[in-house]
Amino acid sequence: MPSDAKGLSSLLLAVADDELIIGHRHSEWTGWAPHIEEDIAFSSIAQDEIGHANLFYKLLSEVDGRTPDEIALGRQRGEYRHAIVCERPNGDWAYTLARHFLYDSAEQVRLEAFAESSHSPLSDVSEKLLREERYHRFHAEAWLERLANGPVEGRHQISAALISAMRDAVGLFEPIEDEEVALADKVMPNTSEELLQKWLTEVTKRIESAGIVLDLASKDGAELLPTSSGELPQPLEDTTQPASISYRDGRWVLDGTLSGFGGRRGAHSEDFTALWDDLTRTYREAPAATW
Amino acid sequence: MTYEDKLAEFKARIDSKDKIETNDWMPDEYRDAVLKFIEMHANSEIMGALPEREWIPRAPSLRRKMSLTAKVQDEVGHAQLLYRVAEDLGKSRESMFEDLINGRTKFHNVFHYPTEHWGDVAIIGWLIDGAALVTQRALLDCSYAPYTRVMRRICSEEQLHLRHGEDITLELANGTERQRWMFQDGLDRWWEPIMHFFGPPSNPAKDVLLRWGIKSKNNEELRGEFLDHYVPRILDLGFQIPDTGLHFDESTGHWVPGEIDWTIFWKIVKGEGPSTQARLSMRRKVWDHHRWVREALSEPLWSAA
Amino acid sequence: MQVWEVFQQKGHTDAYAHVGSVLAPDPLMAMSYAKECFFRRKEGMGLWVVRRADVHQSTDHGLLEQVTDKSYRYPEAYRGVVAKRELARAKFAPASAPRRAAAVAGDDF
């Protein structure tokens, strides 16, 4: 156990919240997916992510004192530390798949790093989760392959969706709070910046090999569908300055306004307001109760 | 053989409890009846997912969030199994979906209602799945074999759902005042739809489904089975059943409901349930938007080179 | 999109059994969907998917019928050995019965 658990706590909270919020979003497709067999498959992925969150909250509970459910469902909006990309509404199937691909690639990079963590419960859990993640990545890549190499409309849809999702997904590697402490303890073996570099190399290679060009300045965004509760969400904010991700002098450089940052400090978008309300509604009706 | 001979031979098979397989000769009347029945069942599973999945985002614990997702996943799984059986009888999934979202085919009454809070999850998981299990067990003896094979899997999963639903119910029953209120409030709203679920009394002589061995029990019998099993269990928990005419008949040894008002039931049959149009129009929107996905799935992969 | 028949093997000593079918566009997605539909509760350790077009079903009921007597293929046809064994023993067994080891596996009758 590290002498100062601050770094460990921040790390676990960020990762657990990412898993919970994206699992929550994925689970919203249950009953609605565009192909019944796919509905069943994606529902398992949703359950996996929520299960992963539970495992990380359990690790956190050991240093925190609150129960996993209290941590997961008992906080105010500003106390959540997930990346903004996770809270975006599902939009349509293209956006969901694009986000799924980017998120699970990030998970892979992250878990591989944490498998070397000085905190052995974390390294054990990370190794275990990598086995489930293999299937998530297979699923995302099979869809990316199929859409990129299939009929024209599917190609347009996935390209536009990758652009939309990428603008926010970089926020997955926003530095966590107390990152210096986590690094000093080697609880976190690599910096967020190092992980971002690794992730960008992998996803851009994968996307390019599927024959897709990521021009983030493009005005195309994914067309948004009503959320499964029936309400039409506001379209994603149009970034006013052109954004880009380019490779210069041996590293990836982010320019312009990318919308996905702030989550690691608890600064979330309007999208999280309705999500938090849903997520915590029943729990808040009787916080001390068992269900 | 003449058509009449084949028909007589087929009827004899049904009457002797023989099982019919997909590639057997069958009269159109049989094929149409069994297809329509299974299609409605499949529709009910996919539409039934909708009221329940509202509560996945709002589940009060991580474990319930996962277990409710798994439960609704099972229901979608049932839809998959049933649509496959219906497809093999000669109607494409595309056609069935189009007919469903355009109101040309039906789904069970209970899935036309809104939900309001976690109490509804308990009611649906315990009592509605309980009602479904009563009717589905009776279908294990159906003359159409492919249907009975999927029913075996469906019934065993519904057994699990029942345990899950009862578990949720008992947490509410043993919980805070607010939690007990949630269950009672749900019961007050859902009792009538559950009574309607078994269908109105029908004339056995005119029942095509009974004649072809597709159904083996009539609606009254099934409703009675449900009442005998669940009424005592609900009363044991100290809840009130909103039916002043409900009573135990000493002479027959069975629970008997009060007078059932079928008005809302008939409205639902015409597509005028409280949530019918909202749910179907949402399905239509998602279906129409995702034509490109169906297109992408229908083609074999070709490489860009 | 095609229909894929799904076969499942429970354990090493079990044969693959047909459990249902899925609609999928290629073998990998068919396997993925089959796993989701039929293996959620660890029902098996082995999975095959086969295009329906590659499954050939016999519709000739006569093919599987057994017309003439083939009772010699079944163990029941050999129950008579008990009586024959006794007959031989009565006539030819030596005065002192041969020693017998403890029961051996395979001693049916």
PDB file of C-alpha atoms in Angstrom, chain A residues 30 40 43 47, chain B residues 45 49 67-81 153-154 156-158 160-161, chain C residues 36-37 40-41:
ATOM      1  CA  THR A  30     -30.322  -2.973 -24.808  1.00  0.00           C
ATOM      2  CA  ILE A  40     -27.385  -9.420 -27.304  1.00  0.00           C
ATOM      3  CA  SER A  43     -25.369  -6.004 -23.954  1.00  0.00           C
ATOM      4  CA  GLN A  47     -22.281  -5.739 -18.473  1.00  0.00           C
TER       5      GLN A  47
ATOM      6  CA  GLU B  45     -40.356 -10.189 -26.261  1.00  0.00           C
ATOM      7  CA  ALA B  49     -37.684  -5.214 -23.372  1.00  0.00           C
ATOM      8  CA  SER B  67     -28.486  -8.225 -13.453  1.00  0.00           C
ATOM      9  CA  LEU B  68     -31.260  -6.148 -15.007  1.00  0.00           C
ATOM     10  CA  THR B  69     -29.178  -5.701 -18.169  1.00  0.00           C
ATOM     11  CA  ALA B  70     -28.699  -9.482 -18.241  1.00  0.00           C
ATOM     12  CA  LYS B  71     -32.390 -10.070 -17.702  1.00  0.00           C
ATOM     13  CA  VAL B  72     -33.437  -7.774 -20.539  1.00  0.00           C
ATOM     14  CA  GLN B  73     -30.666  -9.318 -22.650  1.00  0.00           C
ATOM     15  CA  ASP B  74     -32.359 -12.675 -22.060  1.00  0.00           C
ATOM     16  CA  GLU B  75     -35.673 -11.217 -23.306  1.00  0.00           C
ATOM     17  CA  VAL B  76     -33.980  -9.969 -26.466  1.00  0.00           C
ATOM     18  CA  GLY B  77     -32.468 -13.450 -26.699  1.00  0.00           C
ATOM     19  CA  HIS B  78     -35.963 -14.909 -26.555  1.00  0.00           C
ATOM     20  CA  ALA B  79     -37.011 -12.593 -29.368  1.00  0.00           C
ATOM     21  CA  GLN B  80     -34.022 -13.867 -31.379  1.00  0.00           C
ATOM     22  CA  LEU B  81     -34.972 -17.512 -30.802  1.00  0.00           C
ATOM     23  CA  ARG B 153     -34.780 -22.713 -23.158  1.00  0.00           C
ATOM     24  CA  ILE B 154     -37.156 -19.792 -22.684  1.00  0.00           C
ATOM     25  CA  SER B 156     -35.722 -22.244 -17.957  1.00  0.00           C
ATOM     26  CA  GLU B 157     -34.553 -18.635 -18.338  1.00  0.00           C
ATOM     27  CA  GLU B 158     -37.929 -17.342 -17.164  1.00  0.00           C
ATOM     28  CA  LEU B 160     -34.374 -17.541 -13.310  1.00  0.00           C
ATOM     29  CA  HIS B 161     -36.136 -14.249 -14.043  1.00  0.00           C
TER      30      HIS B 161
ATOM     31  CA  GLU C  36     -23.673 -14.562 -27.121  1.00  0.00           C
ATOM     32  CA  CYS C  37     -26.930 -16.376 -27.848  1.00  0.00           C
ATOM     33  CA  ARG C  40     -24.089 -16.956 -21.843  1.00  0.00           C
ATOM     34  CA  ARG C  41     -24.277 -19.452 -19.015  1.00  0.00           C
TER      35      ARG C  41
END
